[in-house]
Short mmCIF file of C-alpha atoms in Angstrom, two decimals:
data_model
loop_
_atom_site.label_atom_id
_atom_site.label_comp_id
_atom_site.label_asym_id
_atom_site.label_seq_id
_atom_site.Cartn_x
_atom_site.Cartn_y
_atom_site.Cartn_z
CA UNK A 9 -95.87 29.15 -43.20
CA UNK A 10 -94.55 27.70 -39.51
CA UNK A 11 -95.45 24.55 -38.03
CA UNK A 12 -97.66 26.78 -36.17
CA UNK A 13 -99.82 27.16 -39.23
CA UNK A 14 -100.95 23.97 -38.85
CA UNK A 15 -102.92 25.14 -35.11
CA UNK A 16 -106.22 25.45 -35.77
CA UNK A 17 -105.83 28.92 -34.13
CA UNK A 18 -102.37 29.85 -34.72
CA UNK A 19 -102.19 32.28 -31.88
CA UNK A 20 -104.45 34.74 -33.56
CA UNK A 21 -104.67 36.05 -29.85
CA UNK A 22 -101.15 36.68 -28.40
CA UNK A 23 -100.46 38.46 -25.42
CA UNK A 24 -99.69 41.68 -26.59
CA UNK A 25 -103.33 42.09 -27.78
CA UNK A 26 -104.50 40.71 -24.58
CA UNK A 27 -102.61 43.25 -22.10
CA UNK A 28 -103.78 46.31 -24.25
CA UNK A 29 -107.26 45.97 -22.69
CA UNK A 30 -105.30 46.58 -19.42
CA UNK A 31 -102.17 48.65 -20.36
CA UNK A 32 -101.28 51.14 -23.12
CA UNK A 33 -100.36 50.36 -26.36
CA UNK A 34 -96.91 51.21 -25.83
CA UNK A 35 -96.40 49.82 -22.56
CA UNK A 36 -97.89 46.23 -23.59
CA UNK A 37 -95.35 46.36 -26.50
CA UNK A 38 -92.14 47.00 -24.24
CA UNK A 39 -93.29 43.79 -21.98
CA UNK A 40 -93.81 41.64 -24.84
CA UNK A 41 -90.63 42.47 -26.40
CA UNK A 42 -88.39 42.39 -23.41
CA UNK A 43 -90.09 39.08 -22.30
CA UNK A 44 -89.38 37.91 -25.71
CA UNK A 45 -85.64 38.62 -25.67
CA UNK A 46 -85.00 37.75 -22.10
CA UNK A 47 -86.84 34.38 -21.73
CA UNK A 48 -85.71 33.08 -25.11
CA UNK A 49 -82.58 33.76 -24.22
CA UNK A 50 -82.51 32.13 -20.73
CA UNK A 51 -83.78 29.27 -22.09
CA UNK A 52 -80.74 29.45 -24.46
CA UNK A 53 -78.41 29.49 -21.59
CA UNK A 54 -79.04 25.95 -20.81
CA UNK A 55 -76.37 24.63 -22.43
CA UNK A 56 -76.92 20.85 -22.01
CA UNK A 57 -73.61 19.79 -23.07
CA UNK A 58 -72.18 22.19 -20.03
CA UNK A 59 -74.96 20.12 -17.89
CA UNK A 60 -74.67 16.73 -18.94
CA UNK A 61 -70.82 16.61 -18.87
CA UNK A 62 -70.79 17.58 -15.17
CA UNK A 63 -73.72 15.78 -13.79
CA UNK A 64 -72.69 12.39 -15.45
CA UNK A 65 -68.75 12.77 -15.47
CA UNK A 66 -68.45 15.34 -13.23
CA UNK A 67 -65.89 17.63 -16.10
CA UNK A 68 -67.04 20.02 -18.16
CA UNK A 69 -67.27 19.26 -22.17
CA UNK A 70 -65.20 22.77 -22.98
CA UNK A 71 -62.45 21.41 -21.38
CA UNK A 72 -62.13 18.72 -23.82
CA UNK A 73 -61.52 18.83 -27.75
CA UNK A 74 -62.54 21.59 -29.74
CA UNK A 75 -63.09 23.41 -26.31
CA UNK A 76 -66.60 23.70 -27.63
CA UNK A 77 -69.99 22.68 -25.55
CA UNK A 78 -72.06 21.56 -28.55
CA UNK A 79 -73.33 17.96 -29.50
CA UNK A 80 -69.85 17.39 -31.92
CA UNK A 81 -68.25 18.03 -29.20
CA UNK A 82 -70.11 15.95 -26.96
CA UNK A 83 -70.29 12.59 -29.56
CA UNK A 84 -66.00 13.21 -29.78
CA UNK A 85 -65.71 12.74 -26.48
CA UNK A 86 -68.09 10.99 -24.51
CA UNK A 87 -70.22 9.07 -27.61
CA UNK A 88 -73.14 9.26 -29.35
CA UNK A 89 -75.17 8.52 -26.76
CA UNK A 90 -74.74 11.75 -25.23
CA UNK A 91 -74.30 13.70 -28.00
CA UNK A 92 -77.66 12.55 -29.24
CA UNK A 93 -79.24 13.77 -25.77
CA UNK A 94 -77.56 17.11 -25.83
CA UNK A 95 -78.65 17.75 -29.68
CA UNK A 96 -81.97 16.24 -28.60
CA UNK A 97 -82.35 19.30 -25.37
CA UNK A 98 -80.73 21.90 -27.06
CA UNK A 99 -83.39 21.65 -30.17
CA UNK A 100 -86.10 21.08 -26.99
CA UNK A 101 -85.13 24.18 -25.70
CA UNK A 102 -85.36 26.04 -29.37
CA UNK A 103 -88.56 25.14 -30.05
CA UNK A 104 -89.92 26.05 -26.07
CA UNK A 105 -88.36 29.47 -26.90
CA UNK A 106 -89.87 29.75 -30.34
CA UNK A 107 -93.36 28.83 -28.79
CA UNK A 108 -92.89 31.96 -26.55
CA UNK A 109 -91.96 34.28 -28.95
CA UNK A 110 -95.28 32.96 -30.53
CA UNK A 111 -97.70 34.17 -27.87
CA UNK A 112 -96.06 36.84 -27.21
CA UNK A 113 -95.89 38.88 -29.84
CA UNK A 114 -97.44 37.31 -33.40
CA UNK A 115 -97.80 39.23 -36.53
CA UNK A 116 -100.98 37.32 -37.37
CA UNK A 117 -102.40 38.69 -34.52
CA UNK A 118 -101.74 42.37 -35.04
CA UNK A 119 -98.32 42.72 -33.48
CA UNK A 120 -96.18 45.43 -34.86
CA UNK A 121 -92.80 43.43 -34.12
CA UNK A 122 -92.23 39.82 -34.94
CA UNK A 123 -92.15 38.00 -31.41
CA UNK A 124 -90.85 34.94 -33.14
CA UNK A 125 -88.20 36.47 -35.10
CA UNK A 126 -86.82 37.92 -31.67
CA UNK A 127 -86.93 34.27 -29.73
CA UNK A 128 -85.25 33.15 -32.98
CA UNK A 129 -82.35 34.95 -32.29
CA UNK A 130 -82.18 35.17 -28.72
CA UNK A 131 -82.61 31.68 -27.95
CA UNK A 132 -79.50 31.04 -30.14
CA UNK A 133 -77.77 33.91 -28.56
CA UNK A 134 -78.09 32.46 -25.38
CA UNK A 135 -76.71 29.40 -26.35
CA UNK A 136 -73.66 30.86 -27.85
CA UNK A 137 -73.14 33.14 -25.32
CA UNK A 138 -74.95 31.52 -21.98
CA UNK A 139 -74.94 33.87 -18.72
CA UNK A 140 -74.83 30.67 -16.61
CA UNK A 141 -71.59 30.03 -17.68
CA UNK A 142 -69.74 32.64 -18.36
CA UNK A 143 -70.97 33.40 -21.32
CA UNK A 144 -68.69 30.70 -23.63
CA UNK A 145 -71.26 27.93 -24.65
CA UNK A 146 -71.61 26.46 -27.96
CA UNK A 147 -71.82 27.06 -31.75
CA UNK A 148 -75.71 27.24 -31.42
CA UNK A 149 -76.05 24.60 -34.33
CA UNK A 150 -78.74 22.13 -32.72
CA UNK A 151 -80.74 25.40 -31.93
CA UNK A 152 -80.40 26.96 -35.21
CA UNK A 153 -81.62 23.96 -36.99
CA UNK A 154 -84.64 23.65 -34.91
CA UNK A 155 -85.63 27.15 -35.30
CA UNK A 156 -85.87 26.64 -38.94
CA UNK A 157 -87.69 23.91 -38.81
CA UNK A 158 -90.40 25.20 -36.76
CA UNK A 159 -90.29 28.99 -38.71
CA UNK A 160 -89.18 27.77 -42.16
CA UNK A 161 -89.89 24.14 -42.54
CA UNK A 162 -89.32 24.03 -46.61
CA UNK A 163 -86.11 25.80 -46.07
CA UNK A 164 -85.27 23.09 -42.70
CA UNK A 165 -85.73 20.48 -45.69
CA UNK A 166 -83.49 22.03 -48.46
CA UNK A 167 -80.76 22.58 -45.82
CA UNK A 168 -80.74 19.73 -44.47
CA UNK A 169 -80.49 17.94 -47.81
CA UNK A 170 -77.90 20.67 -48.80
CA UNK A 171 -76.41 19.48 -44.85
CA UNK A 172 -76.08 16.13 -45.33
CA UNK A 173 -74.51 15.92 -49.17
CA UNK A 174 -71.81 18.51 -47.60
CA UNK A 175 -71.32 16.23 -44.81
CA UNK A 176 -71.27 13.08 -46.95
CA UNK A 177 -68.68 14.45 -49.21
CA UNK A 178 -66.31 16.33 -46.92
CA UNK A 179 -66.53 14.62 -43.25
CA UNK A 180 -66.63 18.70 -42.16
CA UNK A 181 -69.46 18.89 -40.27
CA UNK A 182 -68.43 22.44 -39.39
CA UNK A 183 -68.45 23.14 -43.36
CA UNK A 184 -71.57 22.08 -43.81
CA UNK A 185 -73.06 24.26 -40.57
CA UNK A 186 -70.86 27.25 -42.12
CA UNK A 187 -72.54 27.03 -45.81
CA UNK A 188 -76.47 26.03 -44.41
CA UNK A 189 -75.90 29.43 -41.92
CA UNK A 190 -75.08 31.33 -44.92
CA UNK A 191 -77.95 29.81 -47.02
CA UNK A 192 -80.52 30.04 -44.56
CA UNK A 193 -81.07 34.06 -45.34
CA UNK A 194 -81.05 33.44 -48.46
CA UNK A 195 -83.35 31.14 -48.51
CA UNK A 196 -86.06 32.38 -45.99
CA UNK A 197 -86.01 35.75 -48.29
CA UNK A 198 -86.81 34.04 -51.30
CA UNK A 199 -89.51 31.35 -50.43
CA UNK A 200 -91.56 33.30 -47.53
CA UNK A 201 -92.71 36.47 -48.40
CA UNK A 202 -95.23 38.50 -47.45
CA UNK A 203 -96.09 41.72 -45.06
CA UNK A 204 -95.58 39.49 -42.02
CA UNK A 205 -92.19 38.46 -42.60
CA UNK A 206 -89.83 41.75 -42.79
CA UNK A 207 -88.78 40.92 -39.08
CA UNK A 208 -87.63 37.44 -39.42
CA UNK A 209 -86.14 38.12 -42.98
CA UNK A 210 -83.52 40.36 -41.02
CA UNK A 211 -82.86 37.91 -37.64
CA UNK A 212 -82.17 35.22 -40.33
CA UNK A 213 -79.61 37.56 -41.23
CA UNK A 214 -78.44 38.46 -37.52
CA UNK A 215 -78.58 34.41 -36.79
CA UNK A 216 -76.22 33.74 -40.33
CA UNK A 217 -73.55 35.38 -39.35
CA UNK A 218 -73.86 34.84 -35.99
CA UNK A 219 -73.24 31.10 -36.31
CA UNK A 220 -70.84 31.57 -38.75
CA UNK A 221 -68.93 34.10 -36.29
CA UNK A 222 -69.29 31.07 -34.31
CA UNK A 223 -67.24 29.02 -36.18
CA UNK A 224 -64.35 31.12 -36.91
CA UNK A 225 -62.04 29.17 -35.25
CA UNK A 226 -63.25 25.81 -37.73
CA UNK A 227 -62.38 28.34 -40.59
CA UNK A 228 -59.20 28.96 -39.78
CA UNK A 229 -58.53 25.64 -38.99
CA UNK A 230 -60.34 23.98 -42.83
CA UNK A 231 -58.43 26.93 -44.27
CA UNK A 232 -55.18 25.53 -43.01
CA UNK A 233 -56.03 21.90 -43.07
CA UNK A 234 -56.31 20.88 -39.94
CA UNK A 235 -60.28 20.48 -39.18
CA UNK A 236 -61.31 17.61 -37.24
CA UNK A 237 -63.33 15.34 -39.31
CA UNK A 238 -66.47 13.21 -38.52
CA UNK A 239 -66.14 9.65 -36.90
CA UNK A 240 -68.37 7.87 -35.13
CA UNK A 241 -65.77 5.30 -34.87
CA UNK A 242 -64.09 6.07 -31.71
CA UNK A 243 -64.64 8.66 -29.09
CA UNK A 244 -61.39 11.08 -28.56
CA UNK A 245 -61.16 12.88 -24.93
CA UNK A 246 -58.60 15.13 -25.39
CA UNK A 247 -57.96 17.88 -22.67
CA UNK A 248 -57.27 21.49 -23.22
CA UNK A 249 -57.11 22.66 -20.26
CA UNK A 250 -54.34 21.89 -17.61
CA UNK A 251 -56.57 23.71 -15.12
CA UNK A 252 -59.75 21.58 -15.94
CA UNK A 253 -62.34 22.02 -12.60
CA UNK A 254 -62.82 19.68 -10.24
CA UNK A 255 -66.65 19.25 -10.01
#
């Protein structure tokens, strides 16, 4: 089940079984899939952190603190106010992506490949690694966390409990990102089975260790002792780059 289930339609017609009235088989299949991977991941490349930093301050977030151009980032050093925004577009962004994966290519509808599964990954891809900028964005956490909800909303639920006890305890918000990422597979796999879920069974794999590849840098540093730990108390703009750019 996906919060799609609850459209009275659920894309029982995607694209893929429209353009087969038009184009081969094969051909329809190529579109659908390379239109899943490539808008998905544009829309990933939209790193609002990257945008909000320069059109309201006129920096750019991964020149500050962790280096990093996710909402932590953002609420450590310009507030929560912004960080809420940027968490609030980056999920935006997941679930527009999501939705396209959707029509394109749906399972329900007789698609031999998982069009969701794909904008799953892609979309997160993009954020981690945007082509807009250079390819160094964020830690794709905001769009991880809406992709679950929309593809896995009982396992969005148990996460996020699992999310904010971690969190509670520790301060690490990177710790508890690290051990939901690693969860997530596990628990997609064992509470949504079926013939129609093979393909996003394995990018829930591909999207784990992608985030936590993500964070190897927080590893290191909880390893050693030296994470950063939440506080909304206080906002902390510390540069990390002598050569910051003058926007």
């Amino acid at each position: 089940m996906t919060i799609f289930s609850f459209c009275p339609v659920y894309f029982e017609n995607d694209l893929y079984s429209r353009l087969q009235s038009a184009l081969s088989p094969e051909l329809s299949l190529l579109l659908c899939v390379l239109f899943s991977i490539v808008i998905p991941y544009l829309l990933g490349s939209l790193n609002f952190g990257i945008i909000l930093s320069r059109v309201f301050f006129h920096e750019d977030i991964r020149n500050y603190g962790s280096g990093n151009a996710g909402a932590t980032n953002m609420l450590r050093t310009y507030g929560k106010g912004f960080a809420a925004l940027t968490l609030a577009c980056d999920m935006l962004k997941a679930a527009l992506a999501v939705l396209v994966g959707a029509l394109l290519l749906n399972p329900r509808a007789g698609a031999p490949i998982d069009g969701i599964a794909l904008a799953s990954l892609f979309v997160i891809l993009g954020h981690c690694f945007p082509c807009f900028y250079k390819f160094k964005g964020g830690k794709g956490v905001a769009t991880f966390a809406m992709v679950i909800l929309i593809t896995r909303p009982i396992v969005f639920l148990l996460l996020l409990f699992a999310f904010v006890v971690i969190v509670a305890g520790t301060k690490f918000i990177s710790l508890g990102s690290i051990i939901c990422a690693l969860l997530f597979p596990v628990f997609s796999h064992s509470l949504y089975t079926g013939p129609d879920t093979g393909w996003f069974n394995l990018a829930a794999v591909a999207i784990a260790l992608l985030v936590v590849f993500m964070h190897r840098e927080n590893i290191k540093r909880l390893l050693a002792g030296k994470e950063s730990k939440l506080s909304f108390s206080k906002k902390e703009k510390i540069e990390i780059k002598k050569d910051a750019e003058k926007k």
